[in-house]
Amino acid sequence: MGEQLSTQMDSNVNVVNRTGGSGVVGHQAMVDAEPDGQTIGLVTVEIGMMHHQGLTDISGEDLTAISQMNEDGAGITVAADAEWETAEELLTYIEEHPGEVTASGTGQGGIWHLALLGMLLDNDLPVDAVNFVPSEGAAPALQELVAGGIDMTTNALGESKTMLDSDRAKALGVMGSERDPAFPDVETLQEQTGSDYSMSVWRGIAGPKDMDATVVEELECHLGLIAESDSFNDFMTDSGLGVKYANAEDFQALMAEDDAKKGEVMKEAGLAK
């Protein structure tokens, strides 16, 4: 996005990575910047989770949404030789054998942990019906999955693509509102169980609060063209990421709605402070 913005605006767009604090450092830098349009950032789904965990006070209300650029539903991945063929079969097994299934995919309280907990709660199962083992991300969790150390992961299907393509793992379902275009044969939970529960990770561009509307409109226009471009879509596909564009108004609404939804799940699961 930075490269294409540079080209479209005929101006340098410098990307600065600000890691740390489970995303707090980077999001705080966006919040603290001057709202002059010179500083924007990649806001992620964690903006609606961090303050519920007590890691920060900031939320999406402290940012000016510009454009959503991505969304990926949580997938349910198991080893290729696992006994379950559908998410419904897995959930039935978990209900009948509480505490026997072990899952991973992210750190404690991360988005894919939250996806698992929300799925359990939606199916009237206790949050400890599945043992969760924190990991440094999807890649090490998937390695542990095919090695037999865990039974399932709940990360995005795109992150499991290598394992799925090599038939070392299989996807039982996706927690999205619709099927993942990159995995059209994988059914949603709604298709399998009738549940409308969904949990997704998303990313978009935002800036500090109170940015000038004309600046937001110009950036929104550029990002809309990027979202439609072949180069961006090819890059996202190659990276195992989905493309979903939303304008500034809709993205701001998404951040608020998602904050409330994830906060509710985190409170029920005992992750909120």
XYZ file of N, CA and C in Angstrom:
819
model
N 0.830 -1.201 0.000
C 0.000 0.000 0.000
C 0.867 1.255 0.000
N 1.943 1.198 0.790
C 2.831 2.355 0.836
C 3.446 2.669 -0.515
N 3.875 1.621 -1.218
C 4.476 1.817 -2.537
C 3.470 2.395 -3.525
N 2.251 1.868 -3.510
C 1.257 2.355 -4.459
C 0.772 3.759 -4.121
N 0.693 4.063 -2.828
C 0.340 5.427 -2.445
C 1.404 6.420 -2.913
N 2.665 6.020 -2.795
C 3.756 6.889 -3.264
C 3.591 7.214 -4.741
N 3.265 6.189 -5.534
C 3.097 6.378 -6.970
C 1.898 7.255 -7.284
N 0.766 6.955 -6.654
C -0.462 7.687 -6.964
C -0.399 9.145 -6.533
N 0.247 9.407 -5.406
C 0.295 10.761 -4.867
C 1.547 11.513 -5.307
N 2.449 10.799 -6.019
C 3.713 11.396 -6.445
C 4.429 12.038 -5.256
N 4.493 11.271 -4.167
C 5.098 11.756 -2.934
C 5.672 10.573 -2.174
N 6.715 10.815 -1.414
C 7.306 9.735 -0.637
C 6.369 9.299 0.496
N 6.169 8.005 0.599
C 5.428 7.432 1.720
C 6.389 6.499 2.456
N 6.831 6.929 3.601
C 7.813 6.170 4.367
C 7.111 5.265 5.375
N 7.390 3.982 5.300
C 6.790 3.017 6.219
C 7.714 2.803 7.410
N 7.201 3.051 8.595
C 7.973 2.883 9.828
C 7.286 1.830 10.682
N 7.969 0.741 10.964
C 7.413 -0.318 11.803
C 7.621 0.025 13.278
N 6.529 0.016 14.025
C 6.603 0.307 15.461
C 6.016 -0.895 16.212
N 6.882 -1.787 16.608
C 6.434 -3.017 17.256
C 6.409 -2.864 18.777
N 5.729 -3.794 19.422
C 5.741 -3.838 20.877
C 4.373 -3.678 21.496
N 4.238 -4.228 22.693
C 3.008 -4.059 23.460
C 1.788 -4.683 22.833
N 1.976 -5.768 22.082
C 0.848 -6.438 21.423
C 0.077 -5.493 20.510
N 0.806 -4.572 19.899
C 0.184 -3.626 18.982
C -0.058 -2.256 19.572
N 0.111 -2.130 20.875
C -0.161 -0.854 21.537
C 0.761 0.254 21.021
N 2.053 -0.046 20.873
C 3.031 0.979 20.483
C 2.684 1.588 19.121
N 2.386 0.743 18.157
C 2.063 1.247 16.822
C 0.771 2.041 16.789
N -0.256 1.539 17.445
C -1.534 2.261 17.453
C -1.435 3.562 18.235
N -0.662 3.558 19.310
C -0.486 4.782 20.089
C 0.207 5.854 19.259
N 1.144 5.447 18.416
C 1.838 6.410 17.548
C 0.864 7.080 16.589
N -0.120 6.335 16.111
C -1.147 6.929 15.239
C -2.004 7.921 16.010
N -2.407 7.523 17.217
C -3.267 8.369 18.041
C -2.563 9.684 18.403
N -1.266 9.615 18.695
C -0.515 10.775 19.177
C -0.059 11.725 18.066
N -0.149 11.298 16.805
C 0.345 12.126 15.702
C -0.541 13.353 15.471
N 0.037 14.339 14.806
C -0.748 15.523 14.423
C -1.759 15.109 13.344
N -2.997 15.591 13.430
C -4.028 15.199 12.456
C -3.951 15.983 11.152
N -2.741 16.123 10.612
C -2.540 16.936 9.411
C -2.443 16.097 8.139
N -2.652 14.788 8.260
C -2.595 13.925 7.082
C -1.207 13.426 6.760
N -0.206 13.888 7.500
C 1.170 13.464 7.228
C 1.505 12.119 7.874
N 0.710 11.723 8.860
C 0.936 10.443 9.536
C -0.344 9.628 9.519
N -0.284 8.485 8.861
C -1.379 7.532 8.863
C -0.783 6.169 9.226
N -1.630 5.193 9.456
C -1.082 3.907 9.855
C -2.007 2.761 9.532
N -1.461 1.565 9.670
C -2.231 0.339 9.461
C -2.851 -0.055 10.803
N -4.149 0.170 10.926
C -4.860 -0.200 12.139
C -5.354 -1.635 11.982
N -5.245 -2.409 13.050
C -5.617 -3.823 12.985
C -6.735 -4.126 13.977
N -7.262 -5.332 13.868
C -8.382 -5.765 14.699
C -8.090 -5.610 16.185
N -6.823 -5.615 16.572
C -6.463 -5.520 17.990
C -6.861 -4.192 18.622
N -7.167 -3.170 17.813
C -7.575 -1.878 18.378
C -8.854 -2.036 19.194
N -9.657 -3.035 18.863
C -10.887 -3.287 19.606
C -10.738 -4.318 20.692
N -9.509 -4.737 20.954
C -9.265 -5.767 21.962
C -8.335 -5.290 23.078
N -7.359 -4.458 22.724
C -6.297 -4.097 23.664
C -6.821 -3.425 24.923
N -7.788 -2.513 24.759
C -8.243 -1.782 25.946
C -9.105 -2.664 26.842
N -9.784 -3.658 26.270
C -10.538 -4.597 27.099
C -9.599 -5.444 27.952
N -8.381 -5.667 27.439
C -7.390 -6.453 28.176
C -6.633 -5.619 29.207
N -6.874 -4.323 29.224
C -6.186 -3.453 30.159
C -4.795 -3.049 29.712
N -4.488 -3.240 28.407
C -3.154 -2.914 27.910
C -3.003 -1.433 27.575
N -4.115 -0.741 27.329
C -4.095 0.659 26.918
C -5.494 1.241 27.102
N -5.605 2.556 26.998
C -6.920 3.198 27.057
C -7.460 3.526 25.675
N -6.624 3.400 24.649
C -7.055 3.840 23.325
C -7.967 2.806 22.658
N -8.810 3.315 21.751
C -9.708 2.465 20.976
C -9.904 3.100 19.607
N -10.769 2.524 18.816
C -11.030 3.067 17.488
C -11.615 4.463 17.527
N -12.214 4.842 18.646
C -12.774 6.195 18.780
C -11.690 7.265 18.769
N -10.445 6.856 19.018
C -9.328 7.809 19.053
C -8.651 7.946 17.693
N -9.217 7.321 16.665
C -8.645 7.357 15.322
C -9.668 7.848 14.302
N -9.159 8.328 13.180
C -10.001 8.666 12.033
C -9.865 7.553 11.011
N -10.924 6.807 10.810
C -10.898 5.730 9.825
C -10.796 6.316 8.425
N -10.044 5.646 7.554
C -9.909 6.088 6.163
C -10.423 5.009 5.212
N -9.858 3.808 5.289
C -10.317 2.714 4.424
C -9.968 1.368 5.033
N -10.936 0.463 5.058
C -10.636 -0.936 5.364
C -10.081 -1.572 4.097
N -9.055 -2.447 4.256
C -8.408 -3.035 3.080
C -8.398 -4.567 3.101
N -8.725 -5.168 4.230
C -8.547 -6.620 4.354
C -9.506 -7.201 5.376
N -9.861 -8.459 5.185
C -10.584 -9.222 6.195
C -10.359 -10.705 5.948
N -10.125 -11.467 7.016
C -9.954 -12.918 6.924
C -10.675 -13.569 8.090
N -11.589 -14.467 7.788
C -12.297 -15.191 8.828
C -11.409 -16.227 9.474
N -11.661 -16.517 10.741
C -10.910 -17.563 11.440
C -11.267 -18.921 10.849
N -10.250 -19.705 10.537
C -10.484 -21.037 10.005
C -10.316 -22.087 11.087
N -10.854 -23.253 10.839
C -10.690 -24.381 11.759
C -9.888 -25.433 11.016
N -8.641 -25.617 11.417
C -7.721 -26.517 10.718
C -7.294 -27.649 11.646
N -7.294 -28.861 11.115
C -6.849 -30.035 11.870
C -5.858 -30.809 11.009
N -5.182 -31.762 11.601
C -4.238 -32.596 10.855
C -4.983 -33.415 9.799
N -4.277 -33.769 8.741
C -4.902 -34.483 7.629
C -5.523 -35.803 8.053
N -4.937 -36.457 9.053
C -5.452 -37.757 9.478
C -6.395 -37.669 10.678
N -6.845 -36.478 11.016
C -7.770 -36.316 12.133
C -9.097 -36.997 11.823
N -9.788 -37.434 12.858
C -11.019 -38.196 12.668
C -12.213 -37.351 12.243
N -12.096 -36.019 12.382
C -13.234 -35.161 12.057
C -13.154 -34.679 10.611
N -14.316 -34.574 9.970
C -14.371 -34.090 8.595
C -15.083 -32.749 8.484
N -15.813 -32.358 9.509
C -16.533 -31.087 9.511
C -16.386 -30.418 10.869
N -16.653 -29.120 10.897
C -16.617 -28.390 12.163
C -17.703 -28.908 13.096
N -18.828 -29.293 12.535
C -19.924 -29.822 13.345
C -19.501 -31.103 14.067
N -18.780 -31.979 13.367
C -18.296 -33.211 13.994
C -17.310 -32.896 15.118
N -16.445 -31.922 14.875
C -15.466 -31.531 15.890
C -16.159 -30.973 17.130
N -17.144 -30.112 16.945
C -17.855 -29.520 18.070
C -18.610 -30.586 18.872
N -19.175 -31.544 18.169
C -19.858 -32.644 18.858
C -18.873 -33.440 19.706
N -17.687 -33.686 19.149
C -16.655 -34.422 19.885
C -16.227 -33.638 21.127
N -16.040 -32.321 20.961
C -15.629 -31.486 22.093
C -16.685 -31.534 23.194
N -17.950 -31.501 22.803
C -19.035 -31.561 23.784
C -19.025 -32.891 24.536
N -18.752 -33.965 23.822
C -18.783 -35.302 24.426
C -17.485 -35.667 25.140
N -16.404 -34.957 24.789
C -15.101 -35.246 25.402
C -14.431 -33.940 25.857
N -15.046 -33.232 26.795
C -14.482 -31.945 27.226
C -13.075 -32.098 27.795
N -12.184 -31.186 27.374
C -10.821 -31.194 27.888
C -9.855 -32.076 27.139
N -10.345 -32.837 26.143
C -9.455 -33.749 25.418
C -8.792 -33.088 24.212
N -9.442 -32.086 23.617
C -8.918 -31.433 22.415
C -8.026 -30.258 22.812
N -6.896 -30.139 22.128
C -5.952 -29.043 22.383
C -5.825 -28.179 21.137
N -5.857 -26.863 21.327
C -5.814 -25.918 20.205
C -4.714 -24.889 20.413
N -4.355 -24.213 19.319
C -3.392 -23.117 19.373
C -3.606 -22.233 18.146
N -2.673 -21.316 17.920
C -2.766 -20.441 16.755
C -2.290 -19.029 17.001
N -2.191 -18.649 18.272
C -1.767 -17.294 18.608
C -1.403 -17.261 20.088
N -1.086 -16.076 20.587
C -0.789 -15.929 22.000
C -2.055 -15.917 22.838
N -1.895 -16.008 24.140
C -3.028 -15.969 25.066
C -3.787 -14.652 24.894
N -5.087 -14.738 24.641
C -5.894 -13.544 24.476
C -5.815 -12.929 23.094
N -5.074 -13.546 22.174
C -4.975 -13.040 20.804
C -6.240 -13.319 20.011
N -6.283 -12.799 18.800
C -7.496 -12.870 17.990
C -7.940 -14.301 17.725
N -6.983 -15.210 17.455
C -7.395 -16.577 17.141
C -7.782 -17.344 18.408
N -7.251 -16.962 19.558
C -7.722 -17.518 20.826
C -9.154 -17.060 21.073
N -9.397 -15.790 20.810
C -10.739 -15.234 20.988
C -11.736 -15.916 20.047
N -11.291 -16.221 18.831
C -12.168 -16.909 17.871
C -12.604 -18.257 18.419
N -11.664 -19.001 18.990
C -11.972 -20.305 19.578
C -12.955 -20.160 20.735
N -12.688 -19.235 21.645
C -13.547 -19.053 22.810
C -14.954 -18.644 22.412
N -15.043 -17.737 21.435
C -16.357 -17.303 20.969
C -17.146 -18.439 20.351
N -16.458 -19.297 19.611
C -17.121 -20.446 18.997
C -17.649 -21.391 20.066
N -16.862 -21.624 21.100
C -17.294 -22.501 22.191
C -18.520 -21.917 22.900
N -18.456 -20.641 23.230
C -19.564 -19.999 23.930
C -20.828 -19.997 23.078
N -20.667 -19.771 21.778
C -21.820 -19.747 20.881
C -22.500 -21.110 20.819
N -21.737 -22.166 21.078
C -22.288 -23.520 21.056
C -22.586 -24.045 22.462
N -22.714 -23.100 23.412
C -23.059 -23.439 24.801
C -22.064 -24.403 25.436
N -20.803 -24.248 25.056
C -19.738 -25.066 25.628
C -18.881 -24.190 26.542
N -18.364 -24.718 27.639
C -17.506 -23.917 28.522
C -16.192 -23.574 27.835
N -15.599 -22.468 28.235
C -14.367 -22.012 27.576
C -13.197 -22.954 27.825
N -13.306 -23.787 28.866
C -12.228 -24.745 29.127
C -12.512 -26.121 28.524
N -13.514 -26.194 27.633
C -13.805 -27.471 26.966
C -12.681 -27.859 26.018
N -11.896 -26.865 25.576
C -10.717 -27.091 24.737
C -9.508 -26.508 25.448
N -8.443 -27.263 25.527
C -7.198 -26.760 26.107
C -6.509 -25.862 25.085
N -6.134 -24.663 25.493
C -5.456 -23.739 24.578
C -3.999 -23.588 24.971
N -3.120 -23.784 23.981
C -1.677 -23.646 24.191
C -1.204 -22.401 23.435
N -0.752 -21.356 24.111
C -0.287 -20.149 23.418
C 0.887 -20.443 22.496
N 0.973 -19.723 21.377
C 2.094 -19.863 20.455
C 2.519 -18.479 19.982
N 3.630 -18.434 19.275
C 4.130 -17.170 18.742
C 3.432 -16.776 17.450
N 2.438 -17.535 17.065
C 1.706 -17.234 15.845
C 1.222 -18.494 15.167
N 0.632 -18.300 13.966
C 0.046 -19.429 13.260
C 1.092 -20.432 12.783
N 2.224 -19.945 12.277
C 3.231 -20.840 11.693
C 3.731 -21.897 12.684
N 4.198 -21.507 13.878
C 4.641 -22.539 14.819
C 3.491 -23.424 15.302
N 2.296 -22.868 15.388
C 1.144 -23.676 15.806
C 0.843 -24.748 14.766
N 0.927 -24.400 13.496
C 0.658 -25.361 12.427
C 1.727 -26.448 12.378
N 2.963 -26.068 12.650
C 4.027 -27.069 12.719
C 3.744 -28.066 13.844
N 3.268 -27.540 14.951
C 2.919 -28.399 16.086
C 1.715 -29.276 15.750
N 0.811 -28.741 14.939
C -0.375 -29.502 14.532
C 0.010 -30.736 13.724
N 0.828 -30.551 12.703
C 1.191 -31.692 11.855
C 2.138 -32.652 12.576
N 2.801 -32.172 13.627
C 3.675 -33.043 14.409
C 2.895 -33.844 15.446
N 1.623 -33.495 15.613
C 0.788 -34.234 16.545
C 0.751 -33.680 17.954
N 1.341 -32.500 18.156
C 1.373 -31.917 19.488
C 0.075 -31.264 19.905
N -0.719 -30.793 18.926
C -2.036 -30.208 19.197
C -3.034 -30.798 18.208
N -4.309 -30.521 18.432
C -5.351 -31.133 17.610
C -5.980 -30.187 16.593
N -5.912 -28.881 16.837
C -6.569 -27.937 15.939
C -5.968 -26.548 16.078
N -6.139 -25.750 15.037
C -5.781 -24.331 15.094
C -6.980 -23.531 14.598
N -7.025 -22.268 14.991
C -8.153 -21.419 14.597
C -7.688 -20.142 13.907
N -6.574 -20.216 13.210
C -6.059 -19.060 12.477
C -6.727 -18.953 11.108
N -6.439 -17.875 10.386
C -6.997 -17.681 9.046
C -6.551 -18.805 8.118
N -7.431 -19.200 7.199
C -7.101 -20.300 6.297
C -5.892 -19.968 5.421
N -5.734 -18.692 5.082
C -4.584 -18.297 4.268
C -3.273 -18.603 4.949
N -3.253 -18.525 6.285
C -2.047 -18.834 7.041
C -1.765 -20.340 7.033
N -2.804 -21.130 6.763
C -2.656 -22.587 6.722
C -2.446 -23.111 5.307
N -2.367 -22.213 4.340
C -2.363 -22.602 2.930
C -1.288 -23.634 2.595
N -0.061 -23.438 3.048
C 1.023 -24.369 2.731
C 0.699 -25.774 3.225
N 0.217 -25.866 4.461
C -0.130 -27.167 5.027
C -1.317 -27.788 4.316
N -2.280 -26.957 3.946
C -3.473 -27.462 3.260
C -3.126 -27.933 1.849
N -2.309 -27.154 1.153
C -1.928 -27.510 -0.221
C -1.088 -28.778 -0.276
N -0.326 -29.026 0.776
C 0.538 -30.205 0.803
C -0.156 -31.410 1.451
N -1.454 -31.253 1.739
C -2.261 -32.338 2.326
C -1.739 -32.812 3.674
N -1.078 -31.924 4.393
C -0.663 -32.248 5.752
C -1.703 -31.796 6.772
N -2.670 -31.024 6.308
C -3.746 -30.554 7.170
C -5.012 -30.425 6.332
N -6.148 -30.321 7.008
C -7.418 -30.125 6.310
C -8.248 -29.082 7.053
N -9.018 -28.337 6.299
C -9.854 -27.280 6.867
C -11.266 -27.800 7.069
N -11.786 -27.633 8.283
C -13.123 -28.125 8.599
C -14.192 -27.056 8.460
N -13.793 -25.793 8.493
C -14.774 -24.723 8.402
C -14.118 -23.376 8.557
N -14.919 -22.327 8.379
C -14.422 -20.971 8.529
C -15.455 -20.167 9.304
N -14.991 -19.314 10.200
C -15.871 -18.520 11.054
C -16.196 -17.166 10.437
N -16.267 -17.093 9.128
C -16.600 -15.853 8.447
C -18.083 -15.768 8.138
N -18.522 -14.570 7.782
C -19.916 -14.391 7.395
C -20.185 -15.000 6.027
N -19.117 -15.262 5.280
C -19.218 -15.929 3.984
C -17.956 -16.748 3.755
N -17.984 -17.618 2.771
C -16.827 -18.471 2.502
C -15.621 -17.635 2.069
N -14.451 -18.134 2.384
C -13.206 -17.493 1.965
C -13.039 -17.729 0.465
N -12.951 -16.659 -0.353
C -12.818 -16.827 -1.803
C -11.630 -17.693 -2.209
N -10.579 -17.710 -1.396
C -9.405 -18.519 -1.723
C -9.622 -19.994 -1.390
N -10.658 -20.272 -0.595
C -10.973 -21.654 -0.200
C -12.481 -21.864 -0.342
N -12.973 -21.823 -1.577
C -14.427 -21.830 -1.809
C -15.139 -23.103 -1.376
N -14.403 -24.182 -1.189
C -15.036 -25.449 -0.798
C -15.192 -25.592 0.716
N -14.624 -24.670 1.468
C -14.702 -24.753 2.927
C -15.950 -24.007 3.406
N -16.854 -24.734 4.034
C -18.121 -24.161 4.455
C -17.975 -23.294 5.704
N -18.875 -22.330 5.839
C -18.924 -21.505 7.041
C -19.614 -22.279 8.168
N -19.464 -21.787 9.387
C -20.161 -22.399 10.519
C -21.669 -22.310 10.326
N -22.112 -21.200 9.740
C -23.558 -21.037 9.525
C -24.098 -22.120 8.600
N -23.341 -22.449 7.558
C -23.769 -23.489 6.636
C -23.817 -24.859 7.315
N -22.901 -25.080 8.243
C -22.813 -26.392 8.882
C -23.720 -26.545 10.102
N -23.826 -25.488 10.882
C -24.540 -25.613 12.154
C -25.744 -24.680 12.283
N -25.877 -23.742 11.352
C -26.962 -22.774 11.457
C -26.619 -21.587 12.324
N -25.427 -21.595 12.938
C -24.999 -20.504 13.798
C -24.550 -19.308 12.961
N -24.891 -18.114 13.404
C -24.447 -16.913 12.690
C -23.181 -16.324 13.317
N -22.529 -17.108 14.187
C -21.293 -16.640 14.816
C -20.186 -16.492 13.784
N -19.466 -15.409 13.860
C -18.311 -15.208 12.994
C -17.233 -14.463 13.769
N -15.995 -14.666 13.373
C -14.871 -13.960 13.986
C -13.801 -13.782 12.927
N -13.418 -12.548 12.687
C -12.466 -12.262 11.616
C -11.378 -11.318 12.103
N -10.271 -11.382 11.404
C -9.222 -10.390 11.565
C -9.350 -9.422 10.393
N -9.097 -8.144 10.636
C -9.167 -7.163 9.554
C -8.049 -6.134 9.732
N -7.769 -5.450 8.638
C -6.748 -4.400 8.641
C -7.221 -3.247 7.773
N -6.815 -2.052 8.102
C -7.188 -0.895 7.297
C -6.287 0.280 7.608
N -6.534 1.366 6.918
C -5.719 2.578 7.104
C -6.516 3.609 7.893
N -5.858 4.191 8.881
C -6.488 5.217 9.714
C -5.443 6.250 10.096
N -5.908 7.331 10.662
C -5.011 8.385 11.123
C -5.476 8.919 12.455
N -4.848 9.966 12.952
C -5.246 10.533 14.249
C -6.683 11.059 14.201
N -7.269 11.223 15.348
C -8.616 11.765 15.442
C -8.661 13.194 14.904
N -9.802 13.567 14.343
C -10.063 14.935 13.867
C -9.248 15.329 12.647
N -8.958 14.372 11.762
C -8.323 14.721 10.486
C -9.301 15.510 9.618
N -8.751 16.371 8.764
C -9.573 17.166 7.857
C -10.312 16.242 6.892
N -11.594 16.498 6.690
C -12.434 15.631 5.865
C -11.950 15.563 4.419
N -11.408 16.670 3.899
C -10.943 16.657 2.504
C -9.699 15.791 2.346
N -8.852 15.765 3.371
C -7.655 14.917 3.346
C -8.074 13.454 3.406
N -9.017 13.153 4.282
C -9.521 11.782 4.401
C -10.125 11.338 3.081
N -10.890 12.212 2.453
C -11.551 11.872 1.188
C -10.527 11.569 0.093
N -9.450 12.358 0.043
C -8.426 12.121 -0.970
C -7.721 10.782 -0.740
N -7.333 10.514 0.497
C -6.672 9.246 0.808
C -7.609 8.063 0.568
N -8.859 8.231 0.931
C -9.874 7.195 0.722
C -9.991 6.853 -0.755
N -9.942 7.851 -1.599
C -10.014 7.647 -3.046
C -8.815 6.854 -3.543
N -7.627 7.256 -3.117
C -6.407 6.550 -3.531
C -6.437 5.093 -3.075
N -6.840 4.868 -1.836
C -6.859 3.506 -1.295
C -7.920 2.646 -1.977
N -9.016 3.274 -2.379
C -10.031 2.541 -3.126
C -9.500 2.042 -4.455
N -8.704 2.860 -5.124
C -8.100 2.452 -6.396
C -7.073 1.339 -6.170
N -6.329 1.439 -5.076
C -5.351 0.395 -4.753
C -6.062 -0.935 -4.511
N -7.171 -0.887 -3.770
C -7.917 -2.114 -3.453
C -8.439 -2.802 -4.710
N -8.659 -2.023 -5.778
C -9.162 -2.584 -7.034
C -8.044 -3.022 -7.967
N -6.817 -2.641 -7.659
C -5.707 -2.894 -8.578
C -5.305 -4.363 -8.609
N -4.857 -4.814 -9.774
C -4.399 -6.196 -9.926
C -3.170 -6.466 -9.067
N -2.267 -5.486 -9.000
C -1.018 -5.706 -8.264
C -1.290 -5.925 -6.779
N -2.202 -5.142 -6.206
C -2.528 -5.303 -4.794
C -3.239 -6.634 -4.553
N -4.188 -6.953 -5.412
C -4.930 -8.204 -5.244
C -4.029 -9.422 -5.432
N -3.106 -9.340 -6.372
C -2.165 -10.443 -6.574
C -1.255 -10.606 -5.365
N -0.782 -9.474 -4.831
C 0.075 -9.518 -3.648
C -0.661 -10.144 -2.466
N -1.904 -9.733 -2.261
C -2.678 -10.255 -1.135
C -2.958 -11.749 -1.306
N -3.281 -12.154 -2.522
C -3.531 -13.575 -2.784
C -2.283 -14.399 -2.517
N -1.145 -13.914 -3.021
C 0.126 -14.625 -2.808
C 0.489 -14.696 -1.329
N 0.020 -13.721 -0.566
C 0.321 -13.674 0.873
C -0.714 -14.427 1.700
N -1.717 -14.992 1.021
C -2.758 -15.721 1.740
C -3.713 -14.815 2.491
N -3.877 -13.588 2.006
C -4.732 -12.608 2.667
C -5.900 -12.215 1.781
N -7.038 -11.974 2.391
C -8.221 -11.568 1.646
C -8.279 -10.064 1.471
N -8.958 -9.616 0.435
C -9.162 -8.192 0.185
C -10.618 -7.848 0.480
N -10.823 -6.883 1.351
C -12.161 -6.353 1.597
C -12.042 -4.859 1.816
N -12.659 -4.104 0.927
C -12.571 -2.640 1.015
C -13.846 -2.068 1.624
N -13.669 -1.068 2.466
C -14.790 -0.290 2.984
C -14.356 1.160 3.075
N -15.276 2.080 2.808
C -14.926 3.500 2.861
C -14.796 3.977 4.303
N -14.463 5.247 4.461
C -14.155 5.793 5.787
C -15.331 5.641 6.752
N -16.522 5.985 6.286
C -17.700 5.922 7.161
C -17.981 4.490 7.615
N -17.954 3.565 6.665
C -18.249 2.172 6.997
C -17.148 1.552 7.860
N -15.904 1.957 7.618
C -14.789 1.426 8.407
C -14.864 1.925 9.845
N -15.240 3.191 10.030
C -15.392 3.721 11.390
C -16.482 2.956 12.137
N -17.577 2.668 11.422
C -18.668 1.909 12.034
C -18.228 0.491 12.372
N -17.430 -0.126 11.482
C -16.929 -1.474 11.738
C -16.095 -1.515 13.007
N -15.217 -0.532 13.185
C -14.360 -0.523 14.370
C -15.189 -0.471 15.645
N -16.259 0.336 15.628
C -17.109 0.451 16.812
C -17.888 -0.834 17.071
N -18.456 -1.398 16.021
C -19.239 -2.626 16.162
C -18.358 -3.795 16.602
N -17.171 -3.877 16.013
C -16.260 -4.968 16.325
C -15.750 -4.860 17.751
N -15.509 -3.639 18.203
C -15.069 -3.403 19.575
C -16.103 -3.962 20.553
N -17.360 -3.647 20.322
C -18.433 -4.105 21.210
C -18.562 -5.625 21.182
N -18.475 -6.187 19.984
C -18.627 -7.642 19.830
C -17.499 -8.391 20.527
N -16.268 -7.975 20.274
C -15.124 -8.674 20.874
C -15.054 -8.437 22.375
N -15.466 -7.259 22.804
C -15.492 -6.989 24.239
C -16.458 -7.909 24.963
N -17.588 -8.175 24.335
C -18.585 -9.067 24.939
C -18.023 -10.481 25.103
N -17.352 -10.975 24.034
C -16.773 -12.319 24.097
C -15.666 -12.371 25.147
N -14.840 -11.345 25.189
C -13.724 -11.328 26.140
C -14.226 -11.299 27.579
N -15.309 -10.585 27.828
C -15.872 -10.553 29.170
C -16.426 -11.913 29.558
N -17.152 -12.541 28.627
C -17.712 -13.868 28.902
C -16.614 -14.899 29.144
N -15.497 -14.721 28.419
C -14.405 -15.709 28.518
C -13.444 -15.394 29.668
N -13.662 -14.277 30.352
C -12.794 -13.924 31.476
C -11.477 -13.301 31.065
N -11.401 -12.764 29.848
C -10.157 -12.170 29.364
C -10.128 -10.644 29.559
N -11.283 -10.056 29.860
C -11.350 -8.601 30.006
C -10.985 -8.197 31.427
N -10.389 -7.010 31.543
C -10.014 -6.487 32.855
C -10.795 -5.221 33.166
